[in-house]
Amino acid sequence: QGEPGAFSEAASRRVNAEAELVPCKSFEDVFAAVESGAVVFGVLPIENSIGGSIHRNFDLLLEHDLPIVGEVEVPVVHHLLALPGSTLQGITRVYSHPQALAQCDRFLRTLTGVEITATYDTAGSAKMIADGKLRDAAAIASARAGELFGLSPLKSSIQDFDGNVTRFLVIGRE
């Protein structure tokens, strides 16, 4: 699930570094792709050491008859990313996935006059800022997302705890 540069991509690469990855916009789309046979496996976040359980994926596991065939843990380091030349003082909006926002709550509370908006994906937030050339906006995402979309870190390692880890499940048809 997610754009290239999402933590799900990092998890997928840990499962199989050589796999052809197929990004999906939503968790539901991952289940549908596996069920239809469009992909062999799906990789989904299930639990984060700071943000807790990803309840939607527990629900989807119950709704679909797809077994869990593996799991992988990925260290998660969040960066506040913006267009080159942007400054922290010039940021009025921050975008990211709700889990990433929860994992960076302490940092976000230090920002004044900044609108925090939940989006479908960490890397998707970075892509949105790059595509829209949004000079007053920043995304919370991975360093790889910053590299892929030409964004610079305004602040690095902004998660509440250094040992931030997300556990991902691998689902398949058999």
PDB file of C-alpha atoms in Angstrom:
ATOM      1  CA  GLN A   1       0.000   0.000   0.000  1.00  0.00           C
ATOM      2  CA  GLY A   2       1.270   3.448  -0.819  1.00  0.00           C
ATOM      3  CA  GLU A   3       3.417   5.361  -3.272  1.00  0.00           C
ATOM      4  CA  PRO A   4       7.054   4.444  -3.884  1.00  0.00           C
ATOM      5  CA  GLY A   5       9.006   5.646  -0.858  1.00  0.00           C
ATOM      6  CA  ALA A   6       6.331   4.508   1.617  1.00  0.00           C
ATOM      7  CA  PHE A   7       7.400   2.340   4.532  1.00  0.00           C
ATOM      8  CA  SER A   8       5.318  -0.460   2.994  1.00  0.00           C
ATOM      9  CA  GLU A   9       7.747  -0.388   0.063  1.00  0.00           C
ATOM     10  CA  ALA A  10      10.663  -0.842   2.473  1.00  0.00           C
ATOM     11  CA  ALA A  11       8.836  -3.755   4.093  1.00  0.00           C
ATOM     12  CA  SER A  12       8.117  -5.309   0.689  1.00  0.00           C
ATOM     13  CA  ARG A  13      11.792  -5.053  -0.253  1.00  0.00           C
ATOM     14  CA  ARG A  14      12.676  -6.889   2.968  1.00  0.00           C
ATOM     15  CA  VAL A  15      10.274  -9.671   1.997  1.00  0.00           C
ATOM     16  CA  ASN A  16      11.686  -9.940  -1.535  1.00  0.00           C
ATOM     17  CA  ALA A  17      14.277  -7.440  -2.774  1.00  0.00           C
ATOM     18  CA  GLU A  18      13.830  -8.557  -6.395  1.00  0.00           C
ATOM     19  CA  ALA A  19      10.018  -8.504  -6.531  1.00  0.00           C
ATOM     20  CA  GLU A  20       8.130  -6.311  -8.971  1.00  0.00           C
ATOM     21  CA  LEU A  21       6.181  -4.060  -6.623  1.00  0.00           C
ATOM     22  CA  VAL A  22       2.650  -2.897  -7.385  1.00  0.00           C
ATOM     23  CA  PRO A  23       1.666   0.139  -5.286  1.00  0.00           C
ATOM     24  CA  CYS A  24      -1.965   0.254  -4.154  1.00  0.00           C
ATOM     25  CA  LYS A  25      -3.810   3.355  -2.996  1.00  0.00           C
ATOM     26  CA  SER A  26      -5.660   1.698  -0.119  1.00  0.00           C
ATOM     27  CA  PHE A  27      -5.469  -1.318   2.159  1.00  0.00           C
ATOM     28  CA  GLU A  28      -8.655  -2.613   0.533  1.00  0.00           C
ATOM     29  CA  ASP A  29      -6.912  -2.447  -2.856  1.00  0.00           C
ATOM     30  CA  VAL A  30      -4.102  -4.661  -1.538  1.00  0.00           C
ATOM     31  CA  PHE A  31      -6.574  -7.354  -0.485  1.00  0.00           C
ATOM     32  CA  ALA A  32      -8.394  -7.086  -3.833  1.00  0.00           C
ATOM     33  CA  ALA A  33      -5.140  -7.412  -5.798  1.00  0.00           C
ATOM     34  CA  VAL A  34      -4.160 -10.562  -3.893  1.00  0.00           C
ATOM     35  CA  GLU A  35      -7.646 -12.087  -4.156  1.00  0.00           C
ATOM     36  CA  SER A  36      -7.842 -11.464  -7.912  1.00  0.00           C
ATOM     37  CA  GLY A  37      -4.410 -12.932  -8.551  1.00  0.00           C
ATOM     38  CA  ALA A  38      -3.066  -9.631  -9.908  1.00  0.00           C
ATOM     39  CA  VAL A  39      -0.287 -10.007  -7.317  1.00  0.00           C
ATOM     40  CA  VAL A  40       1.038 -13.033  -5.446  1.00  0.00           C
ATOM     41  CA  PHE A  41       1.466 -11.350  -2.054  1.00  0.00           C
ATOM     42  CA  GLY A  42       0.326  -8.228  -0.271  1.00  0.00           C
ATOM     43  CA  VAL A  43       2.299  -6.411   2.431  1.00  0.00           C
ATOM     44  CA  LEU A  44       0.307  -4.465   5.017  1.00  0.00           C
ATOM     45  CA  PRO A  45       1.184  -2.590   8.209  1.00  0.00           C
ATOM     46  CA  ILE A  46      -0.517  -4.119  11.227  1.00  0.00           C
ATOM     47  CA  GLU A  47       1.094  -2.545  14.283  1.00  0.00           C
ATOM     48  CA  ASN A  48       3.439   0.294  15.201  1.00  0.00           C
ATOM     49  CA  SER A  49       5.437   0.562  18.411  1.00  0.00           C
ATOM     50  CA  ILE A  50       4.237   4.171  18.930  1.00  0.00           C
ATOM     51  CA  GLY A  51       0.930   4.461  17.075  1.00  0.00           C
ATOM     52  CA  GLY A  52      -0.428   1.038  18.009  1.00  0.00           C
ATOM     53  CA  SER A  53      -2.590  -1.260  15.909  1.00  0.00           C
ATOM     54  CA  ILE A  54      -3.799  -0.474  12.418  1.00  0.00           C
ATOM     55  CA  HIS A  55      -7.375  -1.519  13.149  1.00  0.00           C
ATOM     56  CA  ARG A  56      -8.568  -1.351   9.551  1.00  0.00           C
ATOM     57  CA  ASN A  57      -6.183  -4.132   8.566  1.00  0.00           C
ATOM     58  CA  PHE A  58      -7.373  -6.360  11.407  1.00  0.00           C
ATOM     59  CA  ASP A  59     -10.916  -5.856  10.109  1.00  0.00           C
ATOM     60  CA  LEU A  60      -9.851  -6.638   6.541  1.00  0.00           C
ATOM     61  CA  LEU A  61      -8.111  -9.829   7.668  1.00  0.00           C
ATOM     62  CA  LEU A  62     -11.427 -10.986   9.129  1.00  0.00           C
ATOM     63  CA  GLU A  63     -13.394  -9.952   6.026  1.00  0.00           C
ATOM     64  CA  HIS A  64     -11.139 -11.786   3.562  1.00  0.00           C
ATOM     65  CA  ASP A  65     -10.141 -15.422   3.408  1.00  0.00           C
ATOM     66  CA  LEU A  66      -6.451 -14.750   2.813  1.00  0.00           C
ATOM     67  CA  PRO A  67      -3.876 -16.361   5.094  1.00  0.00           C
ATOM     68  CA  ILE A  68      -0.968 -14.568   6.692  1.00  0.00           C
ATOM     69  CA  VAL A  69       2.138 -16.106   5.133  1.00  0.00           C
ATOM     70  CA  GLY A  70       4.856 -13.975   6.708  1.00  0.00           C
ATOM     71  CA  GLU A  71       5.760 -10.893   8.645  1.00  0.00           C
ATOM     72  CA  VAL A  72       8.541  -8.343   8.717  1.00  0.00           C
ATOM     73  CA  GLU A  73       9.496  -5.477  11.016  1.00  0.00           C
ATOM     74  CA  VAL A  74      10.780  -2.179   9.646  1.00  0.00           C
ATOM     75  CA  PRO A  75      12.462   0.599  11.633  1.00  0.00           C
ATOM     76  CA  VAL A  76      10.559   3.829  10.970  1.00  0.00           C
ATOM     77  CA  VAL A  77      12.359   7.171  10.916  1.00  0.00           C
ATOM     78  CA  HIS A  78      10.193  10.137   9.976  1.00  0.00           C
ATOM     79  CA  HIS A  79      11.412  13.338   8.359  1.00  0.00           C
ATOM     80  CA  LEU A  80       9.663  16.650   7.817  1.00  0.00           C
ATOM     81  CA  LEU A  81      10.111  17.119   4.058  1.00  0.00           C
ATOM     82  CA  ALA A  82       9.534  20.226   1.949  1.00  0.00           C
ATOM     83  CA  LEU A  83      10.534  21.754  -1.357  1.00  0.00           C
ATOM     84  CA  PRO A  84      14.182  22.856  -1.506  1.00  0.00           C
ATOM     85  CA  GLY A  85      14.513  26.394  -0.197  1.00  0.00           C
ATOM     86  CA  SER A  86      11.527  26.097   2.140  1.00  0.00           C
ATOM     87  CA  THR A  87      12.013  26.918   5.809  1.00  0.00           C
ATOM     88  CA  LEU A  88      10.367  25.555   8.922  1.00  0.00           C
ATOM     89  CA  GLN A  89       9.101  29.066   9.709  1.00  0.00           C
ATOM     90  CA  GLY A  90       7.372  29.268   6.306  1.00  0.00           C
ATOM     91  CA  ILE A  91       5.408  26.039   6.725  1.00  0.00           C
ATOM     92  CA  THR A  92       1.678  26.504   7.360  1.00  0.00           C
ATOM     93  CA  ARG A  93       0.501  22.947   6.508  1.00  0.00           C
ATOM     94  CA  VAL A  94       1.792  19.452   7.290  1.00  0.00           C
ATOM     95  CA  TYR A  95       0.448  16.343   5.567  1.00  0.00           C
ATOM     96  CA  SER A  96       0.919  12.652   6.308  1.00  0.00           C
ATOM     97  CA  HIS A  97      -0.777   9.351   7.044  1.00  0.00           C
ATOM     98  CA  PRO A  98      -2.669   9.319  10.386  1.00  0.00           C
ATOM     99  CA  GLN A  99      -0.232   6.745  11.830  1.00  0.00           C
ATOM    100  CA  ALA A 100       2.775   8.938  10.989  1.00  0.00           C
ATOM    101  CA  LEU A 101       1.060  11.969  12.504  1.00  0.00           C
ATOM    102  CA  ALA A 102       0.422   9.975  15.701  1.00  0.00           C
ATOM    103  CA  GLN A 103       4.034   8.783  15.774  1.00  0.00           C
ATOM    104  CA  CYS A 104       5.272  12.401  15.555  1.00  0.00           C
ATOM    105  CA  ASP A 105       2.786  13.967  17.951  1.00  0.00           C
ATOM    106  CA  ARG A 106       5.381  15.566  20.263  1.00  0.00           C
ATOM    107  CA  PHE A 107       7.115  17.310  17.369  1.00  0.00           C
ATOM    108  CA  LEU A 108       3.839  18.449  15.808  1.00  0.00           C
ATOM    109  CA  ARG A 109       2.728  20.033  19.092  1.00  0.00           C
ATOM    110  CA  THR A 110       5.797  22.316  18.915  1.00  0.00           C
ATOM    111  CA  LEU A 111       4.522  23.890  15.679  1.00  0.00           C
ATOM    112  CA  THR A 112       2.290  26.928  16.060  1.00  0.00           C
ATOM    113  CA  GLY A 113      -0.156  28.133  13.455  1.00  0.00           C
ATOM    114  CA  VAL A 114       0.333  24.997  11.351  1.00  0.00           C
ATOM    115  CA  GLU A 115      -2.609  23.017   9.966  1.00  0.00           C
ATOM    116  CA  ILE A 116      -2.115  19.237  10.317  1.00  0.00           C
ATOM    117  CA  THR A 117      -3.921  17.156   7.671  1.00  0.00           C
ATOM    118  CA  ALA A 118      -4.226  13.369   7.467  1.00  0.00           C
ATOM    119  CA  THR A 119      -3.737  11.797   4.030  1.00  0.00           C
ATOM    120  CA  TYR A 120      -3.775   8.247   2.640  1.00  0.00           C
ATOM    121  CA  ASP A 121      -0.002   7.763   2.617  1.00  0.00           C
ATOM    122  CA  THR A 122       3.288   9.185   3.891  1.00  0.00           C
ATOM    123  CA  ALA A 123       5.028   9.051   0.505  1.00  0.00           C
ATOM    124  CA  GLY A 124       1.811  10.161  -1.208  1.00  0.00           C
ATOM    125  CA  SER A 125       1.954  13.311   0.916  1.00  0.00           C
ATOM    126  CA  ALA A 126       5.497  13.961  -0.269  1.00  0.00           C
ATOM    127  CA  LYS A 127       4.434  13.407  -3.885  1.00  0.00           C
ATOM    128  CA  MET A 128       1.494  15.803  -3.449  1.00  0.00           C
ATOM    129  CA  ILE A 129       3.792  18.571  -2.207  1.00  0.00           C
ATOM    130  CA  ALA A 130       6.275  18.012  -5.034  1.00  0.00           C
ATOM    131  CA  ASP A 131       3.626  17.762  -7.777  1.00  0.00           C
ATOM    132  CA  GLY A 132       1.744  20.799  -6.492  1.00  0.00           C
ATOM    133  CA  LYS A 133       4.921  22.792  -5.804  1.00  0.00           C
ATOM    134  CA  LEU A 134       3.448  23.652  -2.404  1.00  0.00           C
ATOM    135  CA  ARG A 135       6.042  25.998  -0.872  1.00  0.00           C
ATOM    136  CA  ASP A 136       4.171  26.488   2.415  1.00  0.00           C
ATOM    137  CA  ALA A 137       3.586  22.776   3.027  1.00  0.00           C
ATOM    138  CA  ALA A 138       5.606  19.853   4.356  1.00  0.00           C
ATOM    139  CA  ALA A 139       5.122  16.100   4.537  1.00  0.00           C
ATOM    140  CA  ILE A 140       6.089  13.613   7.190  1.00  0.00           C
ATOM    141  CA  ALA A 141       7.628  10.718   5.295  1.00  0.00           C
ATOM    142  CA  SER A 142      10.740   8.586   4.796  1.00  0.00           C
ATOM    143  CA  ALA A 143      14.103   9.846   3.594  1.00  0.00           C
ATOM    144  CA  ARG A 144      13.569   7.730   0.460  1.00  0.00           C
ATOM    145  CA  ALA A 145      10.301   9.568  -0.282  1.00  0.00           C
ATOM    146  CA  GLY A 146      12.221  12.839  -0.045  1.00  0.00           C
ATOM    147  CA  GLU A 147      14.822  11.564  -2.503  1.00  0.00           C
ATOM    148  CA  LEU A 148      12.214  10.213  -4.934  1.00  0.00           C
ATOM    149  CA  PHE A 149      10.172  13.422  -5.013  1.00  0.00           C
ATOM    150  CA  GLY A 150      12.989  15.983  -4.745  1.00  0.00           C
ATOM    151  CA  LEU A 151      12.168  17.211  -1.254  1.00  0.00           C
ATOM    152  CA  SER A 152      14.617  18.326   1.421  1.00  0.00           C
ATOM    153  CA  PRO A 153      14.422  17.504   5.132  1.00  0.00           C
ATOM    154  CA  LEU A 154      13.560  20.496   7.295  1.00  0.00           C
ATOM    155  CA  LYS A 155      13.908  18.302  10.372  1.00  0.00           C
ATOM    156  CA  SER A 156      14.954  14.659  10.676  1.00  0.00           C
ATOM    157  CA  SER A 157      14.086  11.881  13.093  1.00  0.00           C
ATOM    158  CA  ILE A 158      10.938  13.614  14.353  1.00  0.00           C
ATOM    159  CA  GLN A 159       9.156  10.490  15.640  1.00  0.00           C
ATOM    160  CA  ASP A 160       8.366  10.494  19.368  1.00  0.00           C
ATOM    161  CA  PHE A 161      10.726   7.579  20.112  1.00  0.00           C
ATOM    162  CA  ASP A 162      13.955   6.502  18.402  1.00  0.00           C
ATOM    163  CA  GLY A 163      13.055   2.798  18.506  1.00  0.00           C
ATOM    164  CA  ASN A 164       9.994   3.291  16.271  1.00  0.00           C
ATOM    165  CA  VAL A 165       9.169   0.027  14.455  1.00  0.00           C
ATOM    166  CA  THR A 166       6.241  -1.060  12.303  1.00  0.00           C
ATOM    167  CA  ARG A 167       5.281  -4.706  11.939  1.00  0.00           C
ATOM    168  CA  PHE A 168       3.973  -5.695   8.517  1.00  0.00           C
ATOM    169  CA  LEU A 169       2.064  -8.837   7.565  1.00  0.00           C
ATOM    170  CA  VAL A 170       2.401 -10.640   4.269  1.00  0.00           C
ATOM    171  CA  ILE A 171      -0.848 -12.070   2.886  1.00  0.00           C
ATOM    172  CA  GLY A 172      -1.257 -14.539   0.039  1.00  0.00           C
ATOM    173  CA  ARG A 173      -3.833 -16.840  -1.480  1.00  0.00           C
ATOM    174  CA  GLU A 174      -2.216 -19.982  -0.053  1.00  0.00           C
TER     175      GLU A 174
END
